[in-house]
Amino acid sequence: MKFYIVIPVHNEENFLRETLNSILSQTIIPEKIVIVNDNSTDSTEIIIDEFLTISPVFIKVNNTSSKEHLPGSKVISAFNKGLEILDNNYDFIVKLDADIILPNNYFERITYIFKGNPKVGIAGGFAYEKDANAIWKLNHPMNKNHVRGAFKAYTKACFRAIGGLKTAIGWDTIDELLAQYNDFLIYTDDTLKVKHMRPTGHAYNPKAKLLQGKAMYTMRYGFWITLIASAKMAIKQKKWQTFIDNLEGYLTAKKEKVDFLVSEEEGQFVRKLRWTNIKQKLF
């Protein structure tokens, strides 16, 4: 299967080399790797230029966006900038972060998954992060059927059906909800252990704390699902403030009548799916 990778990059001098080397070490190499240098002020671009001389699969795109590191909008805006220069002659496309190390069979497995079941629209592995003793441990997901946005692969049919990726926080939840709405399956492979070198959200702007609640509003979760989801997040993170911030973000978005990211019909599907999942976990 033919595939492309798009990597949004912002000040990743500490991790980028390892990420790109892990791609070059794959048993199956992508046709094109677009690296979007998004307003970097460190030596990121120098590293990108080094890899441009190593292999013709690498393509550099310079992009100037906001200097604020806010989840969602910044990274997907950069991703879309890279997407613009690619053709549609691919079987699947990958959105990759620049602070991860892939196992060398990652794309071989993804290809096997997509070939094995054409109904699968999104596939990926699991993230491992170093603990206090420098041991790589699974960053336990709230939903084992969720593929982290840092290493996400989409078939062309699924990517088109969901209308690409939303430039908003929660994009890597909305994509999976819309994929299921369009009758695609999500597949997670626990044999694919991806090393995540920087913990999630480490560099995010403090303004981001209310955005998760806003995302739940824009996805049409409704108040009660938002309440339950926020409580689960707070328990997982062991931070009561997360619960408060999420509800504040949700209620603020509702008061300001922020635009929804899904249609009313899609929202009904989302709520039904969420309630089904909640009931399954309770009973």
Coordinates of N, CA and C in Angstrom, one line a residue, residues 53-180:
T53 N 18.9 15.9 2.7 CA 20.0 15.4 1.9 C 20.2 13.9 2.0
I54 N 19.6 13.3 3.0 CA 19.7 11.9 3.3 C 18.8 11.1 2.3
S55 N 17.5 11.6 2.2 CA 16.6 10.8 1.3 C 15.6 11.7 0.6
P56 N 15.3 11.4 -0.6 CA 14.4 12.2 -1.4 C 12.9 12.1 -1.0
V57 N 12.6 11.2 0.0 CA 11.2 11.1 0.5 C 10.9 12.3 1.3
F58 N 11.9 13.0 1.9 CA 11.6 14.1 2.8 C 11.3 15.4 2.0
I59 N 10.3 16.1 2.4 CA 9.9 17.4 1.8 C 9.7 18.4 2.9
K60 N 10.3 19.5 2.8 CA 10.1 20.6 3.8 C 9.1 21.6 3.4
V61 N 8.2 22.0 4.4 CA 7.3 23.1 4.2 C 7.5 24.1 5.3
N62 N 7.8 25.3 5.1 CA 7.8 26.3 6.2 C 6.5 27.0 6.3
N63 N 6.1 27.1 7.6 CA 4.8 27.7 7.9 C 4.9 28.7 9.1
T64 N 4.2 29.8 9.0 CA 4.2 30.7 10.1 C 2.8 30.8 10.7
S65 N 2.7 30.4 11.9 CA 1.5 30.4 12.6 C 1.7 31.1 14.0
S66 N 0.7 31.0 14.8 CA 0.8 31.6 16.2 C 1.9 31.0 16.9
K67 N 2.6 31.8 17.8 CA 3.7 31.3 18.6 C 3.1 30.6 19.8
E68 N 1.8 30.7 20.2 CA 1.2 30.1 21.3 C 1.1 28.6 21.0
H69 N 1.5 27.7 21.9 CA 1.4 26.3 21.7 C 0.0 25.8 22.4
L70 N -1.0 26.0 21.6 CA -2.3 25.5 22.0 C -2.7 24.2 21.3
P71 N -3.3 23.3 22.0 CA -3.6 22.0 21.4 C -4.7 22.1 20.3
G72 N -4.6 21.3 19.3 CA -5.6 21.3 18.3 C -5.4 22.2 17.1
S73 N -5.7 23.4 17.2 CA -5.8 24.3 16.1 C -4.4 24.5 15.4
K74 N -3.4 24.7 16.3 CA -2.0 25.0 15.7 C -1.5 23.8 15.0
V75 N -1.6 22.6 15.6 CA -0.9 21.5 15.0 C -1.7 21.0 13.7
I76 N -3.0 21.1 13.7 CA -3.8 20.7 12.6 C -3.7 21.7 11.4
S77 N -3.6 23.0 11.8 CA -3.3 24.0 10.7 C -2.0 23.7 10.0
A78 N -1.0 23.3 10.8 CA 0.3 23.0 10.2 C 0.2 21.7 9.4
F79 N -0.6 20.7 9.9 CA -0.8 19.4 9.2 C -1.5 19.7 7.8
N80 N -2.5 20.5 7.8 CA -3.2 20.9 6.6 C -2.3 21.6 5.6
K81 N -1.4 22.4 6.1 CA -0.4 23.1 5.2 C 0.4 22.0 4.5
G82 N 0.8 21.0 5.2 CA 1.6 19.9 4.5 C 0.7 19.1 3.6
L83 N -0.5 18.9 3.9 CA -1.4 18.2 3.1 C -1.7 18.8 1.8
E84 N -1.6 20.1 1.7 CA -1.9 20.9 0.5 C -0.9 20.5 -0.6
I85 N 0.3 20.1 -0.3 CA 1.3 19.9 -1.4 C 1.2 18.4 -1.9
L86 N 0.4 17.6 -1.2 CA 0.4 16.2 -1.6 C -0.8 15.9 -2.6
D87 N -0.6 14.9 -3.4 CA -1.6 14.4 -4.3 C -2.5 13.4 -3.6
N88 N -3.5 12.9 -4.3 CA -4.4 11.9 -3.7 C -4.1 10.5 -4.0
N89 N -2.9 10.3 -4.5 CA -2.5 9.0 -5.0 C -1.9 8.2 -3.8
Y90 N -2.7 7.9 -2.8 CA -2.2 7.2 -1.7 C -3.3 6.2 -1.2
D91 N -2.9 5.2 -0.4 CA -3.9 4.3 0.2 C -4.2 4.7 1.6
F92 N -3.2 5.2 2.3 CA -3.5 5.7 3.6 C -2.5 6.8 3.9
I93 N -2.9 7.7 4.9 CA -2.1 8.9 5.2 C -1.9 8.9 6.7
V94 N -0.7 9.4 7.2 CA -0.4 9.3 8.6 C -0.1 10.7 9.1
K95 N -0.7 11.0 10.2 CA -0.4 12.3 11.0 C 0.6 11.8 12.1
L96 N 1.8 12.4 12.1 CA 2.8 12.0 13.0 C 3.3 13.2 13.8
D97 N 3.6 13.0 15.1 CA 4.3 14.0 15.9 C 5.8 13.8 15.8
A98 N 6.5 14.9 16.2 CA 8.0 14.9 16.0 C 8.7 14.5 17.3
D99 N 8.0 13.9 18.3 CA 8.7 13.5 19.5 C 8.4 12.1 19.9
I100 N 8.4 11.2 18.8 CA 8.1 9.8 19.1 C 9.1 8.9 18.4
I101 N 9.3 7.7 18.9 CA 10.1 6.7 18.2 C 9.2 5.5 17.9
L102 N 9.1 5.2 16.6 CA 8.3 4.1 16.2 C 9.0 2.8 16.2
P103 N 8.3 1.7 16.5 CA 9.0 0.3 16.3 C 9.2 0.1 14.8
N104 N 10.2 -0.6 14.5 CA 10.6 -0.6 13.0 C 9.6 -1.4 12.1
N105 N 8.6 -2.0 12.7 CA 7.6 -2.7 11.9 C 6.2 -1.9 11.9
Y106 N 6.3 -0.7 12.4 CA 5.0 0.0 12.6 C 4.1 0.1 11.4
F107 N 4.7 0.6 10.3 CA 3.9 0.7 9.0 C 3.6 -0.6 8.3
E108 N 4.5 -1.6 8.6 CA 4.2 -2.9 8.0 C 2.9 -3.5 8.7
R109 N 2.8 -3.3 10.0 CA 1.6 -3.7 10.7 C 0.4 -2.9 10.3
I110 N 0.5 -1.6 10.2 CA -0.6 -0.8 9.7 C -1.1 -1.2 8.4
T111 N -0.2 -1.5 7.5 CA -0.5 -2.0 6.1 C -1.3 -3.3 6.2
Y112 N -0.8 -4.2 7.1 CA -1.4 -5.5 7.3 C -2.9 -5.3 7.8
I113 N -3.0 -4.4 8.7 CA -4.4 -4.1 9.3 C -5.3 -3.6 8.3
F114 N -4.9 -2.6 7.5 CA -5.8 -2.1 6.5 C -6.1 -3.1 5.4
K115 N -5.1 -3.8 5.0 CA -5.4 -4.9 3.9 C -6.3 -6.0 4.5
G116 N -6.1 -6.3 5.7 CA -6.9 -7.4 6.3 C -8.4 -7.1 6.5
N117 N -8.7 -5.9 6.7 CA -10.1 -5.5 6.9 C -10.4 -4.1 6.3
P118 N -11.0 -4.0 5.2 CA -11.2 -2.8 4.5 C -12.2 -1.8 5.3
K119 N -12.9 -2.4 6.3 CA -13.8 -1.6 7.1 C -13.0 -0.7 8.1
V120 N -11.7 -1.1 8.4 CA -10.9 -0.3 9.3 C -10.5 1.0 8.6
G121 N -10.9 2.1 9.3 CA -10.6 3.4 8.7 C -9.4 4.1 9.4
I122 N -9.2 3.8 10.7 CA -8.2 4.5 11.5 C -7.5 3.4 12.3
A123 N -6.1 3.4 12.3 CA -5.4 2.4 13.0 C -4.1 3.0 13.7
G124 N -3.6 2.3 14.7 CA -2.4 2.8 15.4 C -2.1 1.9 16.6
G125 N -1.0 2.2 17.2 CA -0.5 1.5 18.4 C -0.8 2.2 19.7
F126 N 0.1 2.0 20.7 CA -0.1 2.6 22.0 C 1.2 3.4 22.4
A127 N 1.0 4.4 23.2 CA 2.1 5.2 23.6 C 2.7 4.8 24.9
Y128 N 4.0 4.8 24.9 CA 4.8 4.4 26.2 C 5.6 5.6 26.5
E129 N 5.6 6.0 27.8 CA 6.4 7.1 28.3 C 7.3 6.6 29.5
K130 N 8.4 7.3 29.7 CA 9.3 7.0 30.8 C 8.7 7.4 32.1
D131 N 8.8 6.5 33.1 CA 8.4 6.8 34.5 C 9.6 7.5 35.2
A132 N 9.4 7.6 36.5 CA 10.4 8.3 37.3 C 11.7 7.5 37.4
N133 N 11.6 6.2 37.1 CA 12.8 5.3 37.1 C 13.4 5.1 35.7
A134 N 12.9 6.0 34.7 CA 13.4 5.9 33.3 C 13.0 4.6 32.7
I135 N 11.9 4.0 33.1 CA 11.4 2.7 32.5 C 10.2 3.1 31.6
W136 N 10.2 2.6 30.4 CA 9.1 2.8 29.4 C 7.9 2.1 29.9
K137 N 6.8 2.8 30.2 CA 5.6 2.2 30.6 C 4.4 2.7 29.8
L138 N 3.4 1.9 29.6 CA 2.2 2.3 28.9 C 1.5 3.5 29.5
N139 N 1.3 4.5 28.7 CA 0.5 5.6 29.1 C -1.0 5.2 28.9
H140 N -1.5 4.7 30.0 CA -2.8 4.0 29.9 C -3.9 4.9 29.4
P141 N -4.5 4.5 28.2 CA -5.6 5.3 27.6 C -6.9 5.2 28.3
M142 N -7.7 6.2 28.3 CA -9.0 6.1 28.9 C -9.9 5.2 28.1
N143 N -9.6 5.1 26.8 CA -10.3 4.2 25.9 C -9.3 3.4 25.1
K144 N -9.3 2.1 25.3 CA -8.3 1.2 24.6 C -8.6 1.2 23.1
N145 N -9.7 1.6 22.7 CA -10.0 1.6 21.2 C -9.6 3.0 20.6
H146 N -9.0 3.8 21.4 CA -8.6 5.2 20.9 C -7.2 5.2 20.4
V147 N -6.9 5.7 19.2 CA -5.6 5.9 18.7 C -5.1 7.3 19.0
R148 N -4.0 7.4 19.6 CA -3.4 8.7 19.9 C -3.1 9.5 18.7
G149 N -3.4 10.8 18.8 CA -3.1 11.7 17.6 C -1.7 11.8 17.2
A150 N -0.8 11.4 18.1 CA 0.7 11.5 17.8 C 1.1 10.5 16.7
F151 N 0.3 9.4 16.4 CA 0.8 8.4 15.4 C -0.5 7.8 14.8
K152 N -1.2 8.5 14.1 CA -2.5 8.1 13.6 C -2.5 7.9 12.1
A153 N -3.0 6.7 11.6 CA -3.1 6.4 10.2 C -4.6 6.3 9.8
Y154 N -4.9 6.9 8.6 CA -6.2 6.9 8.1 C -6.2 6.4 6.6
T155 N -7.2 5.5 6.3 CA -7.3 5.1 4.9 C -7.8 6.3 4.2
K156 N -7.6 6.4 2.9 CA -8.1 7.5 2.1 C -9.6 7.6 2.1
A157 N -10.3 6.5 2.0 CA -11.7 6.5 2.1 C -12.3 7.1 3.4
C158 N -11.7 6.7 4.5 CA -12.1 7.2 5.8 C -11.7 8.7 5.9
F159 N -10.5 9.1 5.5 CA -10.1 10.5 5.6 C -11.0 11.4 4.8
R160 N -11.4 10.9 3.7 CA -12.3 11.7 2.8 C -13.7 11.8 3.5
A161 N -14.2 10.7 4.0 CA -15.5 10.6 4.6 C -15.7 11.5 5.8
I162 N -14.6 11.7 6.6 CA -14.7 12.5 7.8 C -14.4 14.0 7.5
G163 N -14.0 14.2 6.2 CA -13.8 15.6 5.8 C -12.4 16.1 6.3
G164 N -11.5 15.2 6.5 CA -10.1 15.6 7.0 C -10.2 15.9 8.5
L165 N -9.2 16.6 9.0 CA -9.1 16.8 10.5 C -9.5 18.2 10.8
K166 N -10.2 18.3 12.0 CA -10.8 19.6 12.4 C -9.6 20.4 13.1
T167 N -9.6 21.7 12.8 CA -8.6 22.6 13.4 C -9.1 23.0 14.8
A168 N -9.2 22.1 15.7 CA -9.7 22.4 17.1 C -9.3 21.4 18.0
I169 N -9.2 21.7 19.3 CA -8.9 20.7 20.3 C -10.0 19.6 20.3
G170 N -9.6 18.4 20.5 CA -10.5 17.3 20.4 C -10.6 16.7 19.0
W171 N -9.7 17.2 18.1 CA -9.7 16.7 16.7 C -9.5 15.2 16.6
D172 N -8.7 14.7 17.6 CA -8.4 13.2 17.5 C -9.4 12.4 18.3
T173 N -10.5 13.1 18.7 CA -11.7 12.3 19.2 C -12.8 12.5 18.1
I174 N -12.9 13.7 17.6 CA -13.9 13.9 16.6 C -13.7 13.0 15.3
D175 N -12.5 12.9 15.0 CA -12.2 12.0 13.8 C -12.7 10.6 14.0
E176 N -12.5 10.1 15.2 CA -12.9 8.7 15.4 C -14.5 8.6 15.5
L177 N -15.1 9.6 16.1 CA -16.5 9.6 16.2 C -17.2 9.7 14.8
L178 N -16.6 10.6 13.9 CA -17.1 10.7 12.6 C -16.8 9.5 11.7
A179 N -15.6 8.8 12.0 CA -15.3 7.6 11.3 C -16.4 6.5 11.6
Q180 N -16.7 6.4 12.8 CA -17.8 5.4 13.2 C -19.1 5.8 12.6

